[in-house]
Amino acid sequence: MSGHSKWSTIKHKKAALDAKRGKIFTRLIKELTVAARSGGGDVDGNPRLRTAVNAARAANMPQDNIKRAIAKGTGELPGTSYEEVMYEGYGPGGVAVIVETLTDNRMRTTPEIRHVFDKFGGNLAEPNSVAWNFVRKGLVRVPRQAIDEERLLELALEAGAEDLRSGDEHHEISTSQDAFHGVQQALERAGLTPSEATLGLEPQNTVTLEGKKAEQCLKLLEQLEEHEDVQNVYANLAVTDGGLESGAA
């Protein structure tokens, strides 16, 4: 991370603003509903639902809202049926972009996503055109003051984690997709409550942009994030220190 400001870092900082606008609740409710529909309403037996519930709790979502979203997914309550659709494309400078959506109308969402790409100098591409460049990884954040770095490293590695980075406020544990839930459970057994635990896509290589092109690409990614059907946006963008001409980040 040193010397670079990646989209994943910018996105994490932006999450606080999304929470204030209530956007995060909408996304979490959709994920809870789809996770329950696809794997059942038992949190212990449905890893995807367990992750969604933990994320909802971390965002301070009321327990009643969580229960209702799960009940809509299992069919105990009436609710909207969402379809998972993933879009792939390119941003300015050839940056690879993946957009994960949950939509109740693919015929509406697809042209809207295409329009955002076109408006900001990108283009929607065919399936599998950029997905090969991304690997699904787990990220678990633990408050820095909750545990000593050396002790956390020992716990994490024993549970199968790949790496640990410590910042001013959080320890960040990275895992493979397969080890993600095992690491979460190991932390819980040790009495630790992660502030965030997510499965996401990590690029295997990055494209570095500067100046206007970097700003334009960031605007594209931010506008994609703003779309009501979008759950996650991933990109292999890197911006060098001082590479932005204005406050785009």
Tab-separated table of C-alpha atoms in Angstrom:
chain	number	residue	atom	x	y	z
A	1	MET	CA	0.000	0.000	0.000
A	2	SER	CA	2.933	2.357	0.596
A	3	GLY	CA	3.135	5.106	-2.016
A	4	HIS	CA	-0.217	4.266	-3.586
A	5	SER	CA	-3.816	5.236	-3.016
A	6	LYS	CA	-5.869	2.347	-4.361
A	7	TRP	CA	-9.594	2.290	-5.078
A	8	SER	CA	-10.138	-0.228	-2.262
A	9	THR	CA	-8.694	2.252	0.254
A	10	ILE	CA	-10.738	5.149	-1.099
A	11	LYS	CA	-13.851	2.975	-1.053
A	12	HIS	CA	-13.300	2.066	2.607
A	13	LYS	CA	-13.109	5.747	3.588
A	14	LYS	CA	-16.262	6.443	1.569
A	15	ALA	CA	-18.231	3.789	3.470
A	16	ALA	CA	-18.689	6.125	6.442
A	17	LEU	CA	-20.432	8.662	4.222
A	18	ASP	CA	-22.639	5.956	2.713
A	19	ALA	CA	-23.680	4.883	6.199
A	20	LYS	CA	-24.768	8.421	7.052
A	21	ARG	CA	-26.995	8.513	3.985
A	22	GLY	CA	-28.578	5.188	4.846
A	23	LYS	CA	-27.315	3.621	1.609
A	24	ILE	CA	-25.406	0.961	3.493
A	25	PHE	CA	-28.600	-0.356	5.122
A	26	THR	CA	-30.247	-0.854	1.735
A	27	ARG	CA	-27.291	-2.866	0.477
A	28	LEU	CA	-27.062	-4.930	3.646
A	29	ILE	CA	-30.785	-5.750	3.602
A	30	LYS	CA	-30.507	-6.961	0.001
A	31	GLU	CA	-27.507	-9.154	0.873
A	32	LEU	CA	-29.256	-10.595	3.947
A	33	THR	CA	-32.307	-11.445	1.854
A	34	VAL	CA	-30.368	-13.081	-0.991
A	35	ALA	CA	-28.050	-14.962	1.387
A	36	ALA	CA	-31.045	-16.408	3.268
A	37	ARG	CA	-32.807	-17.296	0.020
A	38	SER	CA	-29.782	-19.114	-1.415
A	39	GLY	CA	-28.567	-20.924	1.713
A	40	GLY	CA	-31.375	-20.894	4.293
A	41	GLY	CA	-32.011	-18.817	7.387
A	42	ASP	CA	-29.700	-20.688	9.797
A	43	VAL	CA	-26.749	-18.375	10.482
A	44	ASP	CA	-24.543	-21.214	11.771
A	45	GLY	CA	-25.188	-23.325	8.678
A	46	ASN	CA	-24.987	-20.554	6.084
A	47	PRO	CA	-21.545	-18.861	5.918
A	48	ARG	CA	-22.715	-16.169	3.500
A	49	LEU	CA	-25.610	-15.256	5.796
A	50	ARG	CA	-23.300	-15.259	8.813
A	51	THR	CA	-21.026	-12.745	7.080
A	52	ALA	CA	-24.020	-10.590	6.115
A	53	VAL	CA	-25.394	-10.615	9.680
A	54	ASN	CA	-21.987	-9.652	11.107
A	55	ALA	CA	-21.738	-6.795	8.603
A	56	ALA	CA	-25.241	-5.604	9.510
A	57	ARG	CA	-24.394	-5.642	13.207
A	58	ALA	CA	-21.152	-3.771	12.587
A	59	ALA	CA	-23.220	-1.080	10.827
A	60	ASN	CA	-25.531	-0.899	13.879
A	61	MET	CA	-28.549	-2.181	11.986
A	62	PRO	CA	-31.452	-2.907	14.395
A	63	GLN	CA	-31.966	-6.605	15.110
A	64	ASP	CA	-35.600	-6.422	13.933
A	65	ASN	CA	-34.459	-5.204	10.514
A	66	ILE	CA	-32.009	-8.114	10.254
A	67	LYS	CA	-34.704	-10.632	11.194
A	68	ARG	CA	-37.185	-9.190	8.671
A	69	ALA	CA	-34.640	-9.272	5.858
A	70	ILE	CA	-33.826	-12.918	6.596
A	71	ALA	CA	-37.532	-13.808	6.807
A	72	LYS	CA	-38.112	-12.254	3.384
A	73	GLY	CA	-35.285	-14.362	2.000
A	74	THR	CA	-36.634	-17.608	3.437
A	75	GLY	CA	-40.176	-16.802	2.297
A	76	GLU	CA	-41.634	-16.384	5.787
A	77	LEU	CA	-42.458	-12.782	4.827
A	78	PRO	CA	-43.316	-11.431	1.356
A	79	GLY	CA	-40.488	-9.549	-0.327
A	80	THR	CA	-38.778	-8.578	-3.554
A	81	SER	CA	-36.916	-11.250	-5.484
A	82	TYR	CA	-33.394	-10.107	-6.387
A	83	GLU	CA	-31.100	-11.490	-9.088
A	84	GLU	CA	-27.312	-11.415	-8.784
A	85	VAL	CA	-25.732	-9.886	-11.894
A	86	MET	CA	-22.026	-9.135	-12.332
A	87	TYR	CA	-20.819	-6.618	-14.915
A	88	GLU	CA	-17.287	-6.297	-16.251
A	89	GLY	CA	-15.762	-3.352	-18.025
A	90	TYR	CA	-12.889	-0.945	-18.494
A	91	GLY	CA	-12.350	2.531	-17.126
A	92	PRO	CA	-10.098	5.290	-18.465
A	93	GLY	CA	-6.532	4.127	-19.018
A	94	GLY	CA	-7.583	0.492	-19.341
A	95	VAL	CA	-8.425	0.036	-15.638
A	96	ALA	CA	-10.308	-3.238	-15.118
A	97	VAL	CA	-13.650	-2.838	-13.324
A	98	ILE	CA	-16.061	-5.380	-11.857
A	99	VAL	CA	-19.524	-4.338	-10.644
A	100	GLU	CA	-21.603	-6.692	-8.484
A	101	THR	CA	-25.327	-5.955	-8.389
A	102	LEU	CA	-28.533	-7.267	-6.869
A	103	THR	CA	-31.449	-6.238	-9.062
A	104	ASP	CA	-35.153	-6.935	-9.407
A	105	ASN	CA	-35.015	-5.917	-13.087
A	106	ARG	CA	-31.943	-6.816	-15.142
A	107	MET	CA	-33.443	-5.125	-18.228
A	108	ARG	CA	-33.410	-1.799	-16.364
A	109	THR	CA	-30.065	-2.192	-14.607
A	110	THR	CA	-27.923	-3.222	-17.588
A	111	PRO	CA	-28.470	-0.107	-19.745
A	112	GLU	CA	-28.089	2.127	-16.674
A	113	ILE	CA	-24.716	0.576	-15.790
A	114	ARG	CA	-23.641	0.827	-19.450
A	115	HIS	CA	-24.576	4.521	-19.450
A	116	VAL	CA	-22.373	5.230	-16.410
A	117	PHE	CA	-19.389	3.534	-18.073
A	118	ASP	CA	-19.935	5.492	-21.302
A	119	LYS	CA	-20.408	8.827	-19.519
A	120	PHE	CA	-17.050	8.646	-17.730
A	121	GLY	CA	-14.822	7.375	-20.506
A	122	GLY	CA	-15.187	3.640	-19.917
A	123	ASN	CA	-16.987	0.803	-21.618
A	124	LEU	CA	-18.957	-2.246	-20.579
A	125	ALA	CA	-17.236	-5.457	-21.701
A	126	GLU	CA	-18.128	-9.104	-22.249
A	127	PRO	CA	-18.260	-11.611	-19.355
A	128	ASN	CA	-14.831	-12.948	-18.307
A	129	SER	CA	-13.013	-10.085	-20.025
A	130	VAL	CA	-11.468	-8.822	-16.756
A	131	ALA	CA	-12.595	-11.329	-14.100
A	132	TRP	CA	-9.431	-13.393	-14.658
A	133	ASN	CA	-7.425	-10.549	-13.095
A	134	PHE	CA	-9.233	-10.768	-9.739
A	135	VAL	CA	-9.127	-13.309	-6.902
A	136	ARG	CA	-11.749	-13.528	-4.146
A	137	LYS	CA	-10.145	-12.824	-0.788
A	138	GLY	CA	-11.287	-12.303	2.775
A	139	LEU	CA	-10.559	-9.146	4.745
A	140	VAL	CA	-11.067	-8.978	8.511
A	141	ARG	CA	-10.483	-5.753	10.440
A	142	VAL	CA	-9.930	-5.809	14.216
A	143	PRO	CA	-9.635	-2.614	16.317
A	144	ARG	CA	-5.969	-1.908	17.051
A	145	GLN	CA	-6.550	-1.540	20.802
A	146	ALA	CA	-8.391	-4.871	21.089
A	147	ILE	CA	-5.324	-7.113	20.893
A	148	ASP	CA	-1.546	-7.060	20.604
A	149	GLU	CA	-0.277	-7.407	17.036
A	150	GLU	CA	1.985	-10.373	17.809
A	151	ARG	CA	-0.807	-12.304	19.546
A	152	LEU	CA	-3.249	-11.568	16.705
A	153	LEU	CA	-0.712	-12.695	14.120
A	154	GLU	CA	-0.337	-15.999	15.972
A	155	LEU	CA	-4.116	-16.515	16.133
A	156	ALA	CA	-4.649	-15.565	12.500
A	157	LEU	CA	-1.890	-17.732	11.056
A	158	GLU	CA	-3.006	-20.746	13.080
A	159	ALA	CA	-6.488	-20.305	11.574
A	160	GLY	CA	-5.124	-20.165	8.031
A	161	ALA	CA	-4.775	-16.419	7.363
A	162	GLU	CA	-2.342	-15.236	4.693
A	163	ASP	CA	-1.188	-11.879	6.024
A	164	LEU	CA	-1.607	-9.260	8.756
A	165	ARG	CA	-1.100	-5.510	8.384
A	166	SER	CA	-1.484	-3.101	11.284
A	167	GLY	CA	-2.511	0.529	10.857
A	168	ASP	CA	-3.212	3.349	13.268
A	169	GLU	CA	-6.772	2.226	14.003
A	170	HIS	CA	-7.096	-1.372	12.810
A	171	HIS	CA	-5.300	-4.638	12.283
A	172	GLU	CA	-6.149	-5.971	8.800
A	173	ILE	CA	-6.093	-9.727	8.238
A	174	SER	CA	-6.194	-11.066	4.685
A	175	THR	CA	-7.317	-14.628	3.983
A	176	SER	CA	-8.119	-16.932	1.119
A	177	GLN	CA	-11.806	-17.458	0.372
A	178	ASP	CA	-11.648	-20.955	1.897
A	179	ALA	CA	-10.028	-19.808	5.152
A	180	PHE	CA	-12.209	-16.725	5.664
A	181	HIS	CA	-14.879	-18.212	7.922
A	182	GLY	CA	-12.356	-20.255	9.913
A	183	VAL	CA	-10.408	-17.095	10.725
A	184	GLN	CA	-13.601	-15.334	11.822
A	185	GLN	CA	-14.510	-18.220	14.124
A	186	ALA	CA	-10.999	-18.321	15.624
A	187	LEU	CA	-11.223	-14.622	16.469
A	188	GLU	CA	-14.670	-15.046	18.010
A	189	ARG	CA	-13.411	-17.921	20.176
A	190	ALA	CA	-10.657	-15.597	21.394
A	191	GLY	CA	-13.291	-13.048	22.418
A	192	LEU	CA	-12.597	-10.628	19.567
A	193	THR	CA	-15.292	-8.812	17.591
A	194	PRO	CA	-14.128	-7.738	14.115
A	195	SER	CA	-15.166	-4.237	13.085
A	196	GLU	CA	-15.454	-5.525	9.526
A	197	ALA	CA	-15.322	-8.912	7.827
A	198	THR	CA	-15.921	-9.129	4.096
A	199	LEU	CA	-15.222	-11.310	1.088
A	200	GLY	CA	-14.208	-9.266	-1.926
A	201	LEU	CA	-12.236	-9.290	-5.135
A	202	GLU	CA	-8.561	-8.352	-5.113
A	203	PRO	CA	-6.699	-7.526	-8.361
A	204	GLN	CA	-3.611	-9.548	-9.188
A	205	ASN	CA	-2.017	-6.517	-10.843
A	206	THR	CA	-2.811	-2.814	-10.931
A	207	VAL	CA	-2.868	0.047	-13.433
A	208	THR	CA	-1.383	3.329	-12.209
A	209	LEU	CA	-3.008	6.552	-13.402
A	210	GLU	CA	-2.243	10.227	-12.791
A	211	GLY	CA	-3.887	13.606	-13.242
A	212	LYS	CA	-7.111	14.013	-15.227
A	213	LYS	CA	-7.285	10.369	-16.204
A	214	ALA	CA	-7.049	9.270	-12.558
A	215	GLU	CA	-9.761	11.757	-11.568
A	216	GLN	CA	-12.021	10.607	-14.393
A	217	CYS	CA	-11.585	6.959	-13.405
A	218	LEU	CA	-12.375	7.729	-9.752
A	219	LYS	CA	-15.521	9.564	-10.839
A	220	LEU	CA	-16.594	6.507	-12.832
A	221	LEU	CA	-16.094	4.203	-9.851
A	222	GLU	CA	-17.894	6.575	-7.488
A	223	GLN	CA	-20.873	6.929	-9.847
A	224	LEU	CA	-21.116	3.149	-10.175
A	225	GLU	CA	-21.123	2.920	-6.361
A	226	GLU	CA	-24.004	5.406	-6.236
A	227	HIS	CA	-26.310	3.225	-8.353
A	228	GLU	CA	-29.113	1.768	-6.244
A	229	ASP	CA	-28.620	-1.795	-7.530
A	230	VAL	CA	-24.836	-1.890	-7.019
A	231	GLN	CA	-23.487	-3.877	-4.078
A	232	ASN	CA	-19.749	-3.717	-4.748
A	233	VAL	CA	-17.323	-2.122	-7.187
A	234	TYR	CA	-13.807	-3.485	-7.674
A	235	ALA	CA	-11.014	-2.034	-9.804
A	236	ASN	CA	-7.298	-2.512	-10.307
A	237	LEU	CA	-6.666	1.225	-10.099
A	238	ALA	CA	-3.637	2.648	-8.318
A	239	VAL	CA	-2.972	6.377	-7.963
A	240	THR	CA	0.532	7.595	-7.149
A	241	ASP	CA	1.107	10.008	-4.269
A	242	GLY	CA	0.374	13.465	-5.636
A	243	GLY	CA	-1.151	11.923	-8.734
A	244	LEU	CA	-4.481	13.733	-8.367
A	245	GLU	CA	-4.765	17.320	-9.537
A	246	SER	CA	-7.691	18.014	-7.194
A	247	GLY	CA	-9.470	16.388	-4.257
A	248	ALA	CA	-10.888	13.422	-6.166
A	249	ALA	CA	-9.915	10.990	-3.430
